[in-house]
Structure formats: structure tokens, C-alpha cells
């Protein structure tokens, strides 16, 4: 799926409360990515609980109207992928409408065919993240398994994980999804190093 979606992740330097609130932005309450998004949240809470850390992702709150400026900002960040990171002073300003949305993690189910990514919103305190999931188009992307893993992968970045070079793991970059096998929980595994990093961070 990472080959299909392309992932942009930059400036990930998280600080955490015990619960990280999640707000889902969507233009349609019938969006097929809702189920996979909730499954990804549940997956991370199971992982975090299993590691014995306090951090959890909160039950997502859904906002059914996405300000156009938020989609525009998401596209701008996706287009700048090849030129990131940049000095903080040169990063695009976070739109007021986006900064006003409640949520430590704002999960945008985008209507655009852009790269999925996780982005630490600059100059906001406390640190907040925009996670963008691209529009589902084509039979290969209209697959709950693919969507579930894409959302979980990007949420992993918002929790402080980076790409690894193991192509059959959740945080792979690049990935080999056609030959990967999920664990019993329906998700690809984390590495031992990633589990240790989550304990260290949280």
C-alpha cells in the first residue's frame, strides 16, 4: 500500500498526554474509510496497552464538513514532499480553520488523489498532527485491508515511529504488500525496535 499511496512524514517530534484526541474530517458520512480508520485506532490502542504505556488514542470524533482551506493545505504539503524538511520559518502557515479544529490528531479523509502522509503542524503548541488519507480510487485501493494499513501506518508516524527497511512490516518504506501476511489482529507486525521506541517515547 505504501507503494500505492506514497507517504510523506516530516518533523515528527512528539510530546504526549495520556490520551491523544482524534478528529476525523470527511465530506461524507458514508465514506468507506471510516471502518478502516476506527480499526486502525483500535489496533494502536491494543499495541499501546500491550506495551504497558499510558498513551491511548481517543474515540474518534467525526466532523462532517471539511473546510476547503484544509484540503488546500493538505495538497500544498503533499506537493512540497520532495523539498522537505525546510526551516520552520519557511513552512506554510497552518490555516486558521485547521488550527481551530479540536484534536491532537486530525485525520483528514481527503477527497483528493494526493499522497497519504502524517505532518506535525508547525508552530502549534502543544504539538498536533495532520494525518491525510488519500481518496480511494481504483480497485486496488478500494480494499479495506489496504485502507486499514494505510491509516495505521500514518497514525504510527503521529505516535513517533519512522519508516523501516523491512518490506513486510507495518511501518515499511518501501513496502511489498502483495507478498505480506498480516498477523492474527489483521495488521502487519511492528519490529522489536519500534516497540522499544514506543515504550521510550510514551
Short mmCIF file of C-alpha atoms in Angstrom, two decimals:
data_model
loop_
_atom_site.label_atom_id
_atom_site.label_comp_id
_atom_site.label_asym_id
_atom_site.label_seq_id
_atom_site.Cartn_x
_atom_site.Cartn_y
_atom_site.Cartn_z
CA UNK A 1 0.00 0.00 0.00
CA UNK A 2 2.84 2.41 0.63
CA UNK A 3 3.84 1.87 -2.99
CA UNK A 4 0.30 2.86 -3.91
CA UNK A 5 -0.15 5.75 -1.54
CA UNK A 6 3.32 7.25 -1.07
CA UNK A 7 3.99 8.53 2.42
CA UNK A 8 5.31 11.91 3.48
CA UNK A 9 6.37 12.26 7.09
CA UNK A 10 8.38 15.16 8.44
CA UNK A 11 9.25 16.98 11.65
CA UNK A 12 7.93 14.17 13.85
CA UNK A 13 8.99 15.16 17.36
CA UNK A 14 6.03 14.19 19.52
CA UNK A 15 5.11 15.06 23.08
CA UNK A 16 2.20 13.20 24.61
CA UNK A 17 -0.69 13.38 27.01
CA UNK A 18 -2.12 10.08 28.24
CA UNK A 19 -4.92 10.31 25.68
CA UNK A 20 -4.45 11.73 22.23
CA UNK A 21 -7.76 13.02 20.90
CA UNK A 22 -8.61 12.15 17.29
CA UNK A 23 -10.90 14.13 15.00
CA UNK A 24 -11.90 12.69 11.62
CA UNK A 25 -12.69 15.19 8.86
CA UNK A 26 -14.81 13.93 6.00
CA UNK A 27 -17.09 15.26 3.30
CA UNK A 28 -19.37 12.23 3.54
CA UNK A 29 -20.60 10.16 6.47
CA UNK A 30 -20.80 7.21 4.07
CA UNK A 31 -17.06 7.29 3.42
CA UNK A 32 -15.74 3.73 3.11
CA UNK A 33 -12.60 4.69 5.03
CA UNK A 34 -14.47 5.14 8.33
CA UNK A 35 -14.37 1.46 9.24
CA UNK A 36 -10.66 1.04 8.47
CA UNK A 37 -9.86 4.25 10.37
CA UNK A 38 -11.61 3.03 13.51
CA UNK A 39 -9.94 -0.37 13.19
CA UNK A 40 -6.55 1.35 12.98
CA UNK A 41 -7.27 3.34 16.15
CA UNK A 42 -8.29 0.14 17.95
CA UNK A 43 -5.12 -1.57 16.73
CA UNK A 44 -2.86 1.13 18.15
CA UNK A 45 -4.68 1.11 21.48
CA UNK A 46 -4.17 -2.65 21.72
CA UNK A 47 -0.48 -2.24 20.90
CA UNK A 48 -0.02 0.56 23.43
CA UNK A 49 -1.89 -1.36 26.13
CA UNK A 50 0.20 -4.45 25.42
CA UNK A 51 3.36 -2.40 25.86
CA UNK A 52 2.14 -1.17 29.24
CA UNK A 53 2.33 2.52 28.38
CA UNK A 54 -0.26 5.13 29.35
CA UNK A 55 -0.84 6.73 25.95
CA UNK A 56 -4.05 5.90 24.11
CA UNK A 57 -5.85 7.26 21.06
CA UNK A 58 -9.25 8.64 21.97
CA UNK A 59 -12.51 7.55 20.36
CA UNK A 60 -12.58 9.48 17.09
CA UNK A 61 -14.93 12.44 16.82
CA UNK A 62 -16.33 12.93 13.33
CA UNK A 63 -16.69 16.33 11.69
CA UNK A 64 -18.71 16.01 8.51
CA UNK A 65 -17.72 19.31 6.95
CA UNK A 66 -14.13 19.81 5.84
CA UNK A 67 -13.15 23.44 5.27
CA UNK A 68 -11.83 23.85 1.73
CA UNK A 69 -8.73 25.55 3.08
CA UNK A 70 -7.81 22.33 4.91
CA UNK A 71 -7.86 20.35 1.66
CA UNK A 72 -5.80 23.10 0.04
CA UNK A 73 -3.24 22.96 2.85
CA UNK A 74 -3.05 19.16 2.56
CA UNK A 75 -2.36 19.45 -1.14
CA UNK A 76 0.32 22.07 -0.55
CA UNK A 77 2.14 19.85 1.93
CA UNK A 78 1.88 16.83 -0.38
CA UNK A 79 3.28 18.84 -3.29
CA UNK A 80 6.23 20.00 -1.17
CA UNK A 81 7.22 16.43 -0.33
CA UNK A 82 10.42 16.50 -2.34
CA UNK A 83 11.55 19.72 -0.68
CA UNK A 84 11.02 18.80 2.97
CA UNK A 85 12.14 19.34 5.61
CA UNK A 86 12.58 23.09 5.40
CA UNK A 87 13.42 25.66 8.07
CA UNK A 88 10.41 26.26 10.32
CA UNK A 89 10.18 29.88 9.23
CA UNK A 90 9.64 28.74 5.63
CA UNK A 91 6.93 26.20 6.37
CA UNK A 92 3.46 27.21 5.15
CA UNK A 93 1.27 28.76 7.81
CA UNK A 94 -1.34 26.48 9.33
CA UNK A 95 -4.74 27.80 8.19
CA UNK A 96 -6.79 29.33 10.97
CA UNK A 97 -9.67 26.97 10.18
CA UNK A 98 -7.37 23.98 10.66
CA UNK A 99 -5.82 25.30 13.85
CA UNK A 100 -9.30 25.83 15.28
CA UNK A 101 -10.30 22.18 14.89
CA UNK A 102 -10.16 20.23 18.15
CA UNK A 103 -7.95 17.19 18.17
CA UNK A 104 -4.37 16.20 18.88
CA UNK A 105 -4.54 14.18 15.67
CA UNK A 106 -6.70 15.49 12.84
CA UNK A 107 -7.40 12.68 10.39
CA UNK A 108 -8.48 14.02 7.01
CA UNK A 109 -10.25 11.57 4.69
CA UNK A 110 -9.25 13.61 1.69
CA UNK A 111 -11.25 13.99 -1.49
CA UNK A 112 -8.01 14.38 -3.43
CA UNK A 113 -5.77 11.91 -5.20
CA UNK A 114 -2.69 13.06 -3.30
CA UNK A 115 -0.13 11.29 -1.17
CA UNK A 116 -1.19 10.00 2.22
CA UNK A 117 1.00 11.46 4.94
CA UNK A 118 1.42 12.43 8.59
CA UNK A 119 2.53 16.01 9.27
CA UNK A 120 3.40 17.74 12.52
CA UNK A 121 1.60 21.08 12.25
CA UNK A 122 4.29 23.76 12.64
CA UNK A 123 4.34 26.37 15.38
CA UNK A 124 1.38 24.91 17.27
CA UNK A 125 1.73 24.25 21.00
CA UNK A 126 1.08 21.60 22.14
CA UNK A 127 2.20 19.62 19.10
CA UNK A 128 -0.61 18.45 16.85
CA UNK A 129 -0.66 16.30 13.75
CA UNK A 130 -2.49 16.31 10.45
CA UNK A 131 -2.88 12.81 9.03
CA UNK A 132 -4.13 12.79 5.44
CA UNK A 133 -5.54 9.68 3.77
CA UNK A 134 -5.88 9.93 0.01
CA UNK A 135 -9.12 9.46 -1.87
CA UNK A 136 -9.92 5.83 -2.60
CA UNK A 137 -9.81 5.31 -6.35
CA UNK A 138 -9.40 2.13 -8.36
CA UNK A 139 -9.99 -1.48 -7.42
CA UNK A 140 -6.56 -1.87 -5.85
CA UNK A 141 -7.26 0.95 -3.39
CA UNK A 142 -10.89 0.09 -2.68
CA UNK A 143 -9.80 -2.64 -0.31
CA UNK A 144 -10.44 -2.40 3.45
CA UNK A 145 -7.12 -4.16 4.16
CA UNK A 146 -5.22 -1.57 2.18
CA UNK A 147 -7.09 1.35 3.77
CA UNK A 148 -6.70 -0.12 7.26
CA UNK A 149 -2.95 -0.45 6.87
CA UNK A 150 -2.51 2.98 5.31
CA UNK A 151 -4.33 4.66 8.22
CA UNK A 152 -2.47 2.57 10.81
CA UNK A 153 0.85 3.35 9.13
CA UNK A 154 0.23 7.10 9.20
CA UNK A 155 -1.02 7.02 12.79
CA UNK A 156 2.21 5.21 13.62
CA UNK A 157 4.11 8.24 12.40
CA UNK A 158 1.95 10.51 14.57
CA UNK A 159 2.90 8.29 17.52
CA UNK A 160 6.57 8.82 16.78
CA UNK A 161 7.61 5.95 14.51
CA UNK A 162 9.62 6.28 11.32
CA UNK A 163 9.97 4.16 8.20
CA UNK A 164 11.98 0.98 8.35
CA UNK A 165 13.56 -1.13 5.61
CA UNK A 166 11.58 -4.30 6.40
CA UNK A 167 9.08 -4.52 3.50
CA UNK A 168 6.59 -6.82 5.26
CA UNK A 169 6.05 -4.73 8.38
CA UNK A 170 3.51 -2.01 9.15
CA UNK A 171 6.00 0.86 9.10
CA UNK A 172 7.74 -0.30 5.94
CA UNK A 173 9.07 2.13 3.42
CA UNK A 174 9.01 0.93 0.73
CA UNK A 175 6.58 -1.95 1.17
CA UNK A 176 5.76 -5.17 -0.64
CA UNK A 177 2.04 -5.52 0.14
CA UNK A 178 1.28 -8.30 -2.34
CA UNK A 179 3.61 -10.73 -0.56
CA UNK A 180 2.98 -9.54 3.01
CA UNK A 181 0.95 -11.53 5.53
CA UNK A 182 -0.97 -9.93 8.38
CA UNK A 183 -0.86 -11.15 11.96
CA UNK A 184 -3.94 -12.53 13.75
CA UNK A 185 -5.11 -8.99 14.52
CA UNK A 186 -5.33 -8.21 10.81
CA UNK A 187 -2.32 -5.88 10.73
CA UNK A 188 1.28 -6.31 9.70
CA UNK A 189 3.75 -6.54 12.59
CA UNK A 190 5.88 -3.90 14.21
CA UNK A 191 9.58 -4.54 14.68
CA UNK A 192 11.11 -5.05 18.11
CA UNK A 193 12.91 -1.74 17.66
CA UNK A 194 9.63 0.05 17.01
CA UNK A 195 8.04 -1.43 20.10
CA UNK A 196 11.04 -0.31 22.14
CA UNK A 197 10.77 3.19 20.69
CA UNK A 198 7.09 3.41 21.64
CA UNK A 199 7.94 2.46 25.22
CA UNK A 200 10.73 5.03 25.29
CA UNK A 201 8.51 7.79 23.91
CA UNK A 202 5.37 7.05 25.88
#
